[in-house]
Amino acid sequence: MHFLENLPLATKKFILDLVKGACGWLCTKLGIALPPWAMPLLLTLVSILVVIVAIIAVYMVMFALMSVAERKILARMQNRYGPNRAGWFGILQPVADGIKMLTKEDLVPRGADKIVHFLAPIAMVAPALMLPAIIPYGTGMVPVELSAGILYFFALGAGTELAVFMAGWSSNNKYSVMGAMRAIAQMISYELPLVMSAVIAALVAGTLSPTGIVEAQGGYSLGFIPNWFVFTPWGFVACLLFYIGALAESNRCPFDLPEGESELVAGHLTEYSGFKYAIFFMAEYVGMFAINGLLVTLFLGGYKAPCPFLEWIPSWCWFFAKLALLAFSMVWVRATLPRFRIDQMMQFAWKFMLPMSFAALIAAAVWYYAGRGPLAWGLSALIVGIPYLALGHFCFTRHHTADNRRYLYSE
Amino acid sequence: MHDLFQRLISLPWDQAPQWFFLFPALLMLLAAAAAVMLRNLIHCALCLTLSFIALGVLFIALGAEFVGFVQLLVYVGAVTMLILFAILLTPASEVAASNNPFRSFQLSKALNAVAGGAVAMLVLAGLLAAIFFSPHAQAAVNPAKAATAPAAAIGENLLNHTLLPLQGTAILLTAALIGAALLAKEDKRS
Amino acid sequence: MSFHPHNSSLNEVNGAGALDVSLGPQHPSTHGVFRMNVRMEGETITKLQPVFGYLHRNHEKIAEANSWLGSMPYTDRLDYICPITNNWAYARAVEQLAGIEVPERAEYIRVIVGELTRLQNHTAFLGFILGDMGAWGSALMYAFREREKILDLFEWLTGARMMVNYMRFGGVRCDLPVGWLEKARAYVETYPAFLDEMEQLLTGNEILLARLQGVGVLSGERAINGGLSGPVLRASGVDYDIRKVDAYGVYPRLSFRIPRGTVGDCYDRFMIRLLEARESIQILQQAFAQIPAGPTLNPAVKQRGFKPPVGEAYGRIEGPKGELGFHLISQGGDKPYRYHVRPPSLINLTLLEEMCLGTKIADVMVILGSIDIVLGEVDR
Amino acid sequence: MNLPGSGILKGMAVTAVNFIGSFLDRAHAKRLITEQYPEERPTLVETSRSFPFLVFDGDPEKGIRCTACKICEKECPPQCIFIVKDKDANGKPILRPQIFDIDISVCMGCQICVEVCPFESIRMDNIYEVSAYDRFETLVLHKEQLLKSNVYYRQIHPTEAAQTDARIEAARVKKAAAAKAAAEKAAAAKAAAAAKAAETQPEPTA
């Protein structure tokens, strides 16, 4: 098991050694004298390359698996079989989809702004692929160790909004522009509670570095309950808020308003076809994985095992297991919920989620300074519980409830 | 061939990263120029965003990660979005009035341009003076000091030394927010 | 009207700060080839003009060139979600025209298949409206899963799942197959559990409540003035059900209640369907218990070369979507002189703009869905 | 007061139950009812109908029941049947179709032709794989394609075929009885005539 735990790092080391050896052999063979700084520089470049290739490969495989798994899970939840024609249990469906997308005609509307229309998928996929860089996948397995990693994540996440806007506006289609407007409004609104709830975790951990936050969640209380933030009252609320914000940021149901197929056809994607569409699709999934990975890092203990006797399983396995669980839950939500309306979506963000994130922030502070004991638990639970009930009542149940309706019967 | 390769590899490539800053810097300047000169307002806004991004990259390249990320988050994520929103929601008749100064050269416009340039120069000079002669700025330029956990240092500074101004800013922003909400509401009622 | 966001903005069309969008005829949620010319300010609807006729198939004119019997299979294609009730309405109109008696057993069979149709229409409606709200198909799939089982029953009875062509003047085409009644009864037994499942999935859902409640409110008075009928009318609080008003067939012998709403919004229209489905189960169970033996077709009626006496009749039934009527004029020939359909879907659509004004574009889809139209019937 | 969000959780419980239930539904009766079509063939119920065919007894040429009376052609609502009467060598019409075409791209499977046919000669088939690459030629079924034996009819619709056979048999028996009666009557008349003749004849001879 120790071998498995170290497998990714050992592979990287092996590749670096290989490059080093090959280079040295080549130089002696050719009789070239390397300057002293050359080998370290080369190795740095190669290690960066290895990490980039690894991230892209892992996320592409996850994207391919997810695209078929989502359809299968959704199908089962709706009592269907889902794709089962391409390959064994439909496992080759992503390949078939990819070939289909590649061979489709790439349509650009005559009235479109061709340059922006072309640049939008690139602007979408570039930040999406850069997002996973700061997530700690296992012990010592962070592609880029940044002291302000959380900030990096949100700074890049802002880029996708721009891409959605570019796509919508450049298509010169009414549905696209409306979708783009919705996307911007939604992303700006949900960025706030998202960042606020991330700030809570960072605050309690005392660092903006993802690894630091994971390490702050190590250990067990009472010997078996892991010290993940999600198992505290404030952490639970912040985790839920972050989850909802993540749904909104990755444009997934019930926040898929920018695409909103029942009113806006396909929103900002209406005029995209072929591989450009596939790129948008891919970017959305990679972004979804990345933001789920951040959620795992912030609240679900990152790569930590859930109980002491399961620690023999490699840490990166735990990370991906938690990621898979979150991805499954997002499909589950998609199978169940209808879509918000635009004004309700905005109200939910500003009137419910933002105040709730403030309440969770205060609860976290109280928990932090009240000694993390039972008293701290009770206090922070009160501080998040009362606003939850009050806001829930004033925003939702006061206006909309199934109980206040009467139905008359006539014989 | 062998010699050429040897010479090529002996060039000071380890100094190369220092020159990388030219890419974002040039990009920033070009994008900024395009943002001023393009006819299509949306293109202008997109170019402005590009220049914001390049500026953020510059910050990061200089080792000021925190500032760089905040630059991206605030300017690309929020300010640009607001600008785009404003452009899309403004009636086109007002938008169409904006014109390319180089297409229709007139003396009055040229004078305007000169005056605008002069004001811009003055502002630039003021900024440069502030950077080079202010004692705070001199301290911050010290790379040894800047490199140590910038985020923590900024937080420390904000919440210890400049707490009062920070709170004042917060109150001001809150007031502005409430005012904006009230204005929007008034507009709806009438 | 051209639209160029590149040199204009969202607010610029006609200089009135409005945006004109043609929703449909090819649009994911217009329930077929229906088109709405919508004017919006932001996302708020300020004008809505329904345009239909894209599915016009000349139904009425074809019927005037066809024999009386020959129009029966065409009625299947009006509201293709519930063909049997279309058959029933046409058969009833002809029976009124010619004064034909229907055997008792046939009347019971008509009630059974009619109420089964109502069940599957109403549950499919729940799925459709969820689809309009953007729920990715779960409710629709559950509804269609159950509809599938009802269609299996129909296939066993009539030979076809949808295009049944089952009713005849003075009865039904064939008697129930051996074992059909038992299977149908066993199936209906399981239906309340399914409705419970649907209710648990849907009615408490906060998002659904927020999307439906207070949207597209229609007063009872306006609903009557607009000539609306069926669940849409009853959701607005009007107590009007042709099964009670006309008391046709054997409905007077069955005890059932007519639910009606109090607010008249989309949520009431949604709930009325659920409650009506529960009442349909009551009706079915009574009909299963009461159905007598006997002939299923009046032997005195000659189906081929059928020639009703000179006259005029309007026969109507309470279809799942509302009052479905056929107005027939006979000059004594083997073809109708005039054949007119009163489709509930079309008449219920007339107040669409009134319900939609001031709502958001997403609400338009929900309101359209809550009316429950089938374009085959709207355009004919 | 409902806890905000409880409705959503209830709904998610339903989808979870269906998710698990679809794996447990091995009999494909309750939840997972989709038929995996090319591998699993649907078991058609006896009454199932698709397009009409022509029934013959024994030999397709001689045993064809159709008499080309054209009632179905006249009654067919979408008018998809086309019939031409056969003629013998002298150009005299005979009760047999020379051409009998059904355009199944037009046919709507209403089975009104079956109901109006007085000779029990047209019946509904239950084939369902009739797709073709050509919509004008291949989908017009000619007499040779439409002719199917009564044995086949008994296979696909046993109950209905038995009733039809019984009716035909009854008609045949009735006809035979009528013929017999007629023959007897004729014989009786002949005998009577003979008797009368015999009665009247002896007189001159007597």
PDB file of C-alpha atoms in Angstrom, chain A residues 72-81 84-85 328-329 332-333 335-337 340 352 388-389 391-393 396-397 401-403, chain D residues 1-6 8 11-16 18-23 28 30-40:
ATOM      1  CA  LYS A  72     -26.160   6.172 -17.134  1.00  0.00           C
ATOM      2  CA  ILE A  73     -26.958   7.421 -13.632  1.00  0.00           C
ATOM      3  CA  LEU A  74     -29.537   9.864 -14.899  1.00  0.00           C
ATOM      4  CA  ALA A  75     -31.085   7.105 -16.949  1.00  0.00           C
ATOM      5  CA  ARG A  76     -31.280   4.746 -14.000  1.00  0.00           C
ATOM      6  CA  MET A  77     -32.862   7.433 -11.863  1.00  0.00           C
ATOM      7  CA  GLN A  78     -35.457   7.824 -14.594  1.00  0.00           C
ATOM      8  CA  ASN A  79     -35.884   4.065 -15.001  1.00  0.00           C
ATOM      9  CA  ARG A  80     -34.159   3.863 -18.328  1.00  0.00           C
ATOM     10  CA  TYR A  81     -31.043   1.992 -19.416  1.00  0.00           C
ATOM     11  CA  ASN A  84     -25.602   0.755 -23.804  1.00  0.00           C
ATOM     12  CA  ARG A  85     -24.862   0.330 -27.475  1.00  0.00           C
ATOM     13  CA  PHE A 328     -22.751  11.692  -8.387  1.00  0.00           C
ATOM     14  CA  SER A 329     -24.688  14.009  -6.108  1.00  0.00           C
ATOM     15  CA  TRP A 332     -28.712  13.246  -8.581  1.00  0.00           C
ATOM     16  CA  VAL A 333     -29.726  16.873  -8.107  1.00  0.00           C
ATOM     17  CA  ALA A 335     -32.383  14.241 -11.980  1.00  0.00           C
ATOM     18  CA  THR A 336     -34.659  15.686  -9.329  1.00  0.00           C
ATOM     19  CA  LEU A 337     -34.961  19.434  -9.467  1.00  0.00           C
ATOM     20  CA  PHE A 340     -35.040  28.340 -10.957  1.00  0.00           C
ATOM     21  CA  PHE A 352     -30.626  33.723   1.329  1.00  0.00           C
ATOM     22  CA  TYR A 388     -31.635  29.471   8.366  1.00  0.00           C
ATOM     23  CA  LEU A 389     -35.127  29.119   9.740  1.00  0.00           C
ATOM     24  CA  LEU A 391     -34.470  33.362   6.075  1.00  0.00           C
ATOM     25  CA  GLY A 392     -36.065  30.170   4.867  1.00  0.00           C
ATOM     26  CA  HIS A 393     -39.372  31.359   6.201  1.00  0.00           C
ATOM     27  CA  PHE A 396     -39.660  30.785   0.693  1.00  0.00           C
ATOM     28  CA  THR A 397     -42.212  29.231   2.939  1.00  0.00           C
ATOM     29  CA  THR A 401     -46.069  26.484   0.494  1.00  0.00           C
ATOM     30  CA  ALA A 402     -48.225  23.566  -0.418  1.00  0.00           C
ATOM     31  CA  ASP A 403     -50.144  23.808   2.840  1.00  0.00           C
TER      32      ASP A 403
ATOM     33  CA  MET D   1     -44.124  24.741   9.418  1.00  0.00           C
ATOM     34  CA  ASN D   2     -42.104  22.817   6.904  1.00  0.00           C
ATOM     35  CA  LEU D   3     -38.375  23.014   7.231  1.00  0.00           C
ATOM     36  CA  PRO D   4     -37.105  24.910   4.175  1.00  0.00           C
ATOM     37  CA  GLY D   5     -35.527  22.424   1.812  1.00  0.00           C
ATOM     38  CA  SER D   6     -37.408  19.402   3.121  1.00  0.00           C
ATOM     39  CA  ILE D   8     -36.304  18.961  -2.151  1.00  0.00           C
ATOM     40  CA  GLY D  11     -37.947  14.536  -3.996  1.00  0.00           C
ATOM     41  CA  MET D  12     -34.349  13.377  -3.945  1.00  0.00           C
ATOM     42  CA  ALA D  13     -35.382  10.382  -1.898  1.00  0.00           C
ATOM     43  CA  VAL D  14     -37.834   9.436  -4.660  1.00  0.00           C
ATOM     44  CA  THR D  15     -35.165   9.590  -7.354  1.00  0.00           C
ATOM     45  CA  ALA D  16     -32.823   7.578  -5.143  1.00  0.00           C
ATOM     46  CA  ASN D  18     -35.970   4.755  -8.389  1.00  0.00           C
ATOM     47  CA  PHE D  19     -32.225   4.600  -8.971  1.00  0.00           C
ATOM     48  CA  ILE D  20     -31.845   1.590  -6.716  1.00  0.00           C
ATOM     49  CA  GLY D  21     -35.178   0.136  -7.770  1.00  0.00           C
ATOM     50  CA  SER D  22     -34.146   0.093 -11.420  1.00  0.00           C
ATOM     51  CA  PHE D  23     -31.294  -2.239 -10.518  1.00  0.00           C
ATOM     52  CA  HIS D  28     -38.520  -5.634 -15.979  1.00  0.00           C
ATOM     53  CA  LYS D  30     -42.302  -2.433 -12.477  1.00  0.00           C
ATOM     54  CA  ARG D  31     -39.568   0.108 -13.060  1.00  0.00           C
ATOM     55  CA  LEU D  32     -37.229  -0.865 -15.854  1.00  0.00           C
ATOM     56  CA  ILE D  33     -39.806  -1.671 -18.490  1.00  0.00           C
ATOM     57  CA  THR D  34     -37.910  -0.699 -21.633  1.00  0.00           C
ATOM     58  CA  GLU D  35     -37.601  -3.471 -24.191  1.00  0.00           C
ATOM     59  CA  GLN D  36     -34.095  -3.845 -25.589  1.00  0.00           C
ATOM     60  CA  TYR D  37     -35.504  -4.018 -29.071  1.00  0.00           C
ATOM     61  CA  PRO D  38     -33.190  -5.717 -31.515  1.00  0.00           C
ATOM     62  CA  GLU D  39     -32.199  -8.343 -28.928  1.00  0.00           C
ATOM     63  CA  GLU D  40     -35.535  -8.637 -27.159  1.00  0.00           C
TER      64      GLU D  40
END
